[in-house]
Structure formats: structure tokens, C-alpha cells
Amino acid sequence: MKKRPKFFCEHCGTEVRQNSRVCTHCGRFFASVKCPNCGFTGDSHAFKDGCPTCGYAFPKDGENGSAPQKNKKKRKPNETDPLPWWIYVVSLGLLALVVALIIMNG
């Protein structure tokens, strides 16, 4: 039987489904998948057989299958995750709509 890669929330380490967009444990939004071995970032479909860059797919036999901690960087207290690009587009669109309504009614 072929092993399938496991996917984990980078924020809390909980295992999540490959196509998840939000962590069911901490609520963190996933914009993309990041390989814990080489750092390559891409869509989850690119990782269906493991990392397309380095081939990393799952922990070696004997490891417990939890989120890899190998290359985990410590976060600075003021460091935040970037929002997906579409959040900025929607926000700017709503702002433009509000300004247009104010100008038309004022």
C-alpha cells in the first residue's frame, strides 16, 4: 500500500486534510502548503505525492507521524502571517464602494 503524505497546520501542529483551507483546531487560514524539509511553498495539489522539489512526503519509519519540528523557526512576537491576496482586493473594493457612495450622496 502506498503511503500518502501528511499535512499539518504550521501554526499549531495539528494534522489536517490535504485540501483543508482552515485548521479545525486553531482556525488558522491556509493560503498554501509549505514543505517542512526544504521550505518550498505551493498549492496542496502539487504535494499529492510529496514535495515536488525535494520529495519529502512523510516522517521516516519509527517516527510518530506528528508535525515535523526539524526546520521550525521561532516567531518574533510582532511577526504575523501574511493574508491571502484576495483579502486585500476585497478590502480595497469595499473601500472604493463606500467612497463612491459618500461622494454620490454628499
GROMACS .gro file of N, CA and C in nm:
model
  318
    1MET      N    1   0.084  -0.119   0.000
    1MET     CA    2   0.000   0.000   0.000
    1MET      C    3   0.089   0.125   0.000
    2LYS      N    4   0.056   0.219  -0.086
    2LYS     CA    5   0.135   0.341  -0.100
    2LYS      C    6   0.103   0.439   0.013
    3LYS      N    7   0.208   0.490   0.076
    3LYS     CA    8   0.188   0.590   0.182
    3LYS      C    9   0.150   0.722   0.119
    4ARG      N   10   0.065   0.796   0.187
    4ARG     CA   11   0.024   0.928   0.141
    4ARG      C   12   0.088   1.031   0.232
    5PRO      N   13   0.126   1.145   0.177
    5PRO     CA   14   0.186   1.249   0.261
    5PRO      C   15   0.086   1.300   0.363
    6LYS      N   16   0.137   1.344   0.476
    6LYS     CA   17   0.053   1.402   0.581
    6LYS      C   18   0.070   1.553   0.577
    7PHE      N   19  -0.036   1.623   0.613
    7PHE     CA   20  -0.035   1.769   0.613
    7PHE      C   21  -0.064   1.817   0.755
    8PHE      N   22   0.010   1.919   0.798
    8PHE     CA   23  -0.004   1.971   0.934
    8PHE      C   24  -0.019   2.122   0.932
    9CYS      N   25  -0.091   2.174   1.030
    9CYS     CA   26  -0.102   2.319   1.048
    9CYS      C   27   0.033   2.370   1.096
   10GLU      N   28   0.087   2.468   1.026
   10GLU     CA   29   0.218   2.523   1.063
   10GLU      C   30   0.210   2.601   1.194
   11HIS      N   31   0.091   2.646   1.229
   11HIS     CA   32   0.074   2.727   1.350
   11HIS      C   33   0.067   2.641   1.476
   12CYS      N   34  -0.020   2.536   1.475
   12CYS     CA   35  -0.040   2.457   1.598
   12CYS      C   36   0.010   2.313   1.588
   13GLY      N   37   0.042   2.265   1.467
   13GLY     CA   38   0.095   2.130   1.450
   13GLY      C   39  -0.008   2.020   1.437
   14THR      N   40  -0.137   2.054   1.435
   14THR     CA   41  -0.243   1.955   1.421
   14THR      C   42  -0.246   1.899   1.279
   15GLU      N   43  -0.265   1.767   1.265
   15GLU     CA   44  -0.276   1.709   1.132
   15GLU      C   45  -0.407   1.753   1.068
   16VAL      N   46  -0.402   1.792   0.941
   16VAL     CA   47  -0.520   1.838   0.868
   16VAL      C   48  -0.530   1.763   0.735
   17ARG      N   49  -0.648   1.766   0.672
   17ARG     CA   50  -0.665   1.703   0.541
   17ARG      C   51  -0.588   1.782   0.436
   18GLN      N   52  -0.554   1.717   0.326
   18GLN     CA   53  -0.476   1.780   0.220
   18GLN      C   54  -0.545   1.903   0.164
   19ASN      N   55  -0.675   1.898   0.147
   19ASN     CA   56  -0.747   2.009   0.084
   19ASN      C   57  -0.807   2.107   0.184
   20SER      N   58  -0.768   2.100   0.310
   20SER     CA   59  -0.821   2.192   0.411
   20SER      C   60  -0.776   2.334   0.383
   21ARG      N   61  -0.865   2.429   0.407
   21ARG     CA   62  -0.832   2.571   0.393
   21ARG      C   63  -0.819   2.639   0.529
   22VAL      N   64  -0.870   2.570   0.634
   22VAL     CA   65  -0.866   2.624   0.770
   22VAL      C   66  -0.835   2.510   0.866
   23CYS      N   67  -0.752   2.536   0.965
   23CYS     CA   68  -0.721   2.436   1.067
   23CYS      C   69  -0.842   2.419   1.158
   24THR      N   70  -0.885   2.294   1.178
   24THR     CA   71  -1.000   2.268   1.264
   24THR      C   72  -0.967   2.287   1.411
   25HIS      N   73  -0.840   2.291   1.446
   25HIS     CA   74  -0.801   2.308   1.586
   25HIS      C   75  -0.784   2.454   1.626
   26CYS      N   76  -0.706   2.530   1.547
   26CYS     CA   77  -0.677   2.669   1.587
   26CYS      C   78  -0.744   2.773   1.498
   27GLY      N   79  -0.804   2.731   1.385
   27GLY     CA   80  -0.874   2.825   1.299
   27GLY      C   81  -0.786   2.901   1.202
   28ARG      N   82  -0.658   2.868   1.193
   28ARG     CA   83  -0.566   2.938   1.104
   28ARG      C   84  -0.601   2.909   0.959
   29PHE      N   85  -0.602   3.014   0.875
   29PHE     CA   86  -0.631   3.001   0.732
   29PHE      C   87  -0.505   2.957   0.659
   30PHE      N   88  -0.520   2.862   0.565
   30PHE     CA   89  -0.407   2.815   0.486
   30PHE      C   90  -0.412   2.877   0.347
   31ALA      N   91  -0.311   2.954   0.313
   31ALA     CA   92  -0.302   3.011   0.179
   31ALA      C   93  -0.228   2.915   0.086
   32SER      N   94  -0.139   2.833   0.142
   32SER     CA   95  -0.061   2.738   0.062
   32SER      C   96  -0.001   2.633   0.154
   33VAL      N   97   0.068   2.537   0.095
   33VAL     CA   98   0.136   2.431   0.169
   33VAL      C   99   0.285   2.459   0.166
   34LYS      N  100   0.352   2.438   0.279
   34LYS     CA  101   0.496   2.461   0.288
   34LYS      C  102   0.565   2.331   0.329
   35CYS      N  103   0.665   2.291   0.252
   35CYS     CA  104   0.741   2.170   0.284
   35CYS      C  105   0.825   2.196   0.410
   36PRO      N  106   0.815   2.108   0.512
   36PRO     CA  107   0.894   2.128   0.634
   36PRO      C  108   1.042   2.095   0.613
   37ASN      N  109   1.074   2.027   0.504
   37ASN     CA  110   1.212   1.987   0.480
   37ASN      C  111   1.292   2.095   0.405
   38CYS      N  112   1.235   2.146   0.293
   38CYS     CA  113   1.312   2.241   0.210
   38CYS      C  114   1.251   2.381   0.207
   39GLY      N  115   1.127   2.396   0.256
   39GLY     CA  116   1.065   2.528   0.259
   39GLY      C  117   0.988   2.565   0.133
   40PHE      N  118   0.983   2.477   0.031
   40PHE     CA  119   0.908   2.506  -0.091
   40PHE      C  120   0.762   2.529  -0.057
   41THR      N  121   0.701   2.630  -0.118
   41THR     CA  122   0.561   2.664  -0.094
   41THR      C  123   0.483   2.651  -0.223
   42GLY      N  124   0.364   2.592  -0.216
   42GLY     CA  125   0.280   2.577  -0.334
   42GLY      C  126   0.141   2.528  -0.298
   43ASP      N  127   0.060   2.504  -0.399
   43ASP     CA  128  -0.076   2.455  -0.382
   43ASP      C  129  -0.073   2.311  -0.330
   44SER      N  130  -0.175   2.271  -0.254
   44SER     CA  131  -0.177   2.137  -0.195
   44SER      C  132  -0.176   2.027  -0.301
   45HIS      N  133  -0.232   2.053  -0.419
   45HIS     CA  134  -0.234   1.952  -0.525
   45HIS      C  135  -0.093   1.921  -0.576
   46ALA      N  136  -0.002   2.016  -0.567
   46ALA     CA  137   0.136   1.992  -0.608
   46ALA      C  138   0.206   1.896  -0.513
   47PHE      N  139   0.153   1.880  -0.392
   47PHE     CA  140   0.214   1.796  -0.289
   47PHE      C  141   0.146   1.660  -0.275
   48LYS      N  142   0.062   1.620  -0.372
   48LYS     CA  143  -0.014   1.496  -0.357
   48LYS      C  144   0.074   1.372  -0.341
   49ASP      N  145   0.194   1.374  -0.398
   49ASP     CA  146   0.289   1.263  -0.383
   49ASP      C  147   0.412   1.303  -0.304
   50GLY      N  148   0.402   1.412  -0.229
   50GLY     CA  149   0.516   1.464  -0.154
   50GLY      C  150   0.563   1.594  -0.215
   51CYS      N  151   0.667   1.651  -0.160
   51CYS     CA  152   0.719   1.779  -0.208
   51CYS      C  153   0.773   1.765  -0.350
   52PRO      N  154   0.728   1.850  -0.444
   52PRO     CA  155   0.777   1.839  -0.581
   52PRO      C  156   0.924   1.881  -0.596
   53THR      N  157   0.979   1.949  -0.497
   53THR     CA  158   1.118   1.994  -0.504
   53THR      C  159   1.215   1.893  -0.444
   54CYS      N  160   1.188   1.850  -0.319
   54CYS     CA  161   1.284   1.761  -0.252
   54CYS      C  162   1.233   1.619  -0.232
   55GLY      N  163   1.104   1.594  -0.258
   55GLY     CA  164   1.049   1.460  -0.244
   55GLY      C  165   0.999   1.424  -0.106
   56TYR      N  166   1.014   1.513  -0.008
   56TYR     CA  167   0.969   1.485   0.129
   56TYR      C  168   0.819   1.457   0.128
   57ALA      N  169   0.777   1.347   0.192
   57ALA     CA  170   0.635   1.314   0.194
   57ALA      C  171   0.583   1.283   0.334
   58PHE      N  172   0.661   1.218   0.416
   58PHE     CA  173   0.616   1.179   0.548
   58PHE      C  174   0.737   1.143   0.633
   59PRO      N  175   0.718   1.139   0.766
   59PRO     CA  176   0.831   1.103   0.853
   59PRO      C  177   0.883   0.963   0.822
   60LYS      N  178   1.009   0.939   0.848
   60LYS     CA  179   1.069   0.807   0.829
   60LYS      C  180   1.002   0.708   0.923
   61ASP      N  181   1.007   0.580   0.887
   61ASP     CA  182   0.951   0.477   0.974
   61ASP      C  183   1.013   0.488   1.113
   62GLY      N  184   0.930   0.470   1.213
   62GLY     CA  185   0.978   0.481   1.350
   62GLY      C  186   0.948   0.615   1.412
   63GLU      N  187   0.920   0.716   1.330
   63GLU     CA  188   0.879   0.845   1.386
   63GLU      C  189   0.729   0.840   1.406
   64ASN      N  190   0.678   0.924   1.494
   64ASN     CA  191   0.539   0.913   1.534
   64ASN      C  192   0.438   0.973   1.437
   65GLY      N  193   0.479   1.038   1.331
   65GLY     CA  194   0.385   1.092   1.235
   65GLY      C  195   0.324   1.224   1.276
   66SER      N  196   0.382   1.289   1.373
   66SER     CA  197   0.332   1.421   1.411
   66SER      C  198   0.400   1.526   1.324
   67ALA      N  199   0.362   1.648   1.342
   67ALA     CA  200   0.417   1.757   1.260
   67ALA      C  201   0.568   1.763   1.275
   68PRO      N  202   0.640   1.768   1.165
   68PRO     CA  203   0.786   1.777   1.172
   68PRO      C  204   0.830   1.906   1.240
   69GLN      N  205   0.928   1.896   1.327
   69GLN     CA  206   0.979   2.012   1.400
   69GLN      C  207   1.119   2.049   1.354
   70LYS      N  208   1.169   1.982   1.250
   70LYS     CA  209   1.307   1.992   1.206
   70LYS      C  210   1.354   2.134   1.178
   71ASN      N  211   1.286   2.204   1.089
   71ASN     CA  212   1.330   2.338   1.048
   71ASN      C  213   1.239   2.447   1.100
   72LYS      N  214   1.174   2.422   1.211
   72LYS     CA  215   1.077   2.519   1.262
   72LYS      C  216   1.148   2.645   1.311
   73LYS      N  217   1.104   2.759   1.258
   73LYS     CA  218   1.162   2.886   1.300
   73LYS      C  219   1.082   2.941   1.417
   74LYS      N  220   1.150   3.008   1.508
   74LYS     CA  221   1.079   3.075   1.616
   74LYS      C  222   1.022   3.205   1.563
   75ARG      N  223   0.898   3.231   1.600
   75ARG     CA  224   0.833   3.355   1.557
   75ARG      C  225   0.872   3.468   1.649
   76LYS      N  226   0.888   3.584   1.589
   76LYS     CA  227   0.908   3.704   1.669
   76LYS      C  228   0.772   3.745   1.723
   77PRO      N  229   0.766   3.809   1.840
   77PRO     CA  230   0.637   3.845   1.898
   77PRO      C  231   0.550   3.931   1.807
   78ASN      N  232   0.609   4.018   1.725
   78ASN     CA  233   0.528   4.106   1.641
   78ASN      C  234   0.513   4.053   1.499
   79GLU      N  235   0.563   3.933   1.469
   79GLU     CA  236   0.555   3.877   1.335
   79GLU      C  237   0.418   3.814   1.313
   80THR      N  238   0.356   3.843   1.199
   80THR     CA  239   0.225   3.785   1.167
   80THR      C  240   0.232   3.716   1.031
   81ASP      N  241   0.138   3.626   1.008
   81ASP     CA  242   0.130   3.560   0.878
   81ASP      C  243   0.067   3.656   0.779
   82PRO      N  244   0.116   3.658   0.655
   82PRO     CA  245   0.055   3.745   0.554
   82PRO      C  246  -0.084   3.693   0.517
   83LEU      N  247  -0.173   3.786   0.487
   83LEU     CA  248  -0.307   3.749   0.445
   83LEU      C  249  -0.305   3.710   0.298
   84PRO      N  250  -0.400   3.630   0.254
   84PRO     CA  251  -0.409   3.599   0.111
   84PRO      C  252  -0.436   3.725   0.031
   85TRP      N  253  -0.390   3.728  -0.094
   85TRP     CA  254  -0.402   3.847  -0.179
   85TRP      C  255  -0.545   3.891  -0.198
   86TRP      N  256  -0.639   3.795  -0.203
   86TRP     CA  257  -0.778   3.832  -0.231
   86TRP      C  258  -0.841   3.912  -0.117
   87ILE      N  259  -0.790   3.899   0.004
   87ILE     CA  260  -0.841   3.979   0.116
   87ILE      C  261  -0.814   4.127   0.089
   88TYR      N  262  -0.695   4.158   0.038
   88TYR     CA  263  -0.661   4.296   0.006
   88TYR      C  264  -0.748   4.350  -0.107
   89VAL      N  265  -0.772   4.267  -0.209
   89VAL     CA  266  -0.854   4.310  -0.322
   89VAL      C  267  -0.997   4.339  -0.277
   90VAL      N  268  -1.055   4.251  -0.197
   90VAL     CA  269  -1.191   4.271  -0.147
   90VAL      C  270  -1.198   4.396  -0.059
   91SER      N  271  -1.099   4.414   0.028
   91SER     CA  272  -1.097   4.532   0.115
   91SER      C  273  -1.090   4.661   0.035
   92LEU      N  274  -1.003   4.666  -0.065
   92LEU     CA  275  -0.993   4.786  -0.149
   92LEU      C  276  -1.121   4.810  -0.228
   93GLY      N  277  -1.183   4.704  -0.275
   93GLY     CA  278  -1.309   4.717  -0.348
   93GLY      C  279  -1.419   4.774  -0.260
   94LEU      N  280  -1.429   4.724  -0.137
   94LEU     CA  281  -1.529   4.776  -0.044
   94LEU      C  282  -1.501   4.921  -0.008
   95LEU      N  283  -1.377   4.956   0.011
   95LEU     CA  284  -1.340   5.094   0.041
   95LEU      C  285  -1.379   5.186  -0.075
   96ALA      N  286  -1.351   5.143  -0.197
   96ALA     CA  287  -1.387   5.223  -0.315
   96ALA      C  288  -1.539   5.239  -0.324
   97LEU      N  289  -1.614   5.134  -0.293
   97LEU     CA  290  -1.760   5.141  -0.295
   97LEU      C  291  -1.812   5.240  -0.192
   98VAL      N  292  -1.760   5.237  -0.071
   98VAL     CA  293  -1.802   5.330   0.034
   98VAL      C  294  -1.771   5.474  -0.006
   99VAL      N  295  -1.652   5.498  -0.058
   99VAL     CA  296  -1.614   5.633  -0.101
   99VAL      C  297  -1.706   5.680  -0.212
  100ALA      N  298  -1.736   5.594  -0.309
  100ALA     CA  299  -1.826   5.631  -0.419
  100ALA      C  300  -1.966   5.664  -0.367
  101LEU      N  301  -2.016   5.587  -0.272
  101LEU     CA  302  -2.148   5.614  -0.215
  101LEU      C  303  -2.151   5.747  -0.140
  102ILE      N  304  -2.045   5.776  -0.068
  102ILE     CA  305  -2.037   5.903   0.006
  102ILE      C  306  -2.035   6.020  -0.092
  103ILE      N  307  -1.958   6.009  -0.198
  103ILE     CA  308  -1.949   6.116  -0.298
  103ILE      C  309  -2.084   6.136  -0.368
  104MET      N  310  -2.151   6.028  -0.403
  104MET     CA  311  -2.279   6.037  -0.474
  104MET      C  312  -2.389   6.095  -0.386
  105ASN      N  313  -2.387   6.066  -0.257
  105ASN     CA  314  -2.491   6.114  -0.165
  105ASN      C  315  -2.456   6.246  -0.100
  106GLY      N  316  -2.335   6.291  -0.116
  106GLY     CA  317  -2.291   6.411  -0.046
  106GLY      C  318  -2.278   6.525  -0.135
   0.00000   0.00000   0.00000
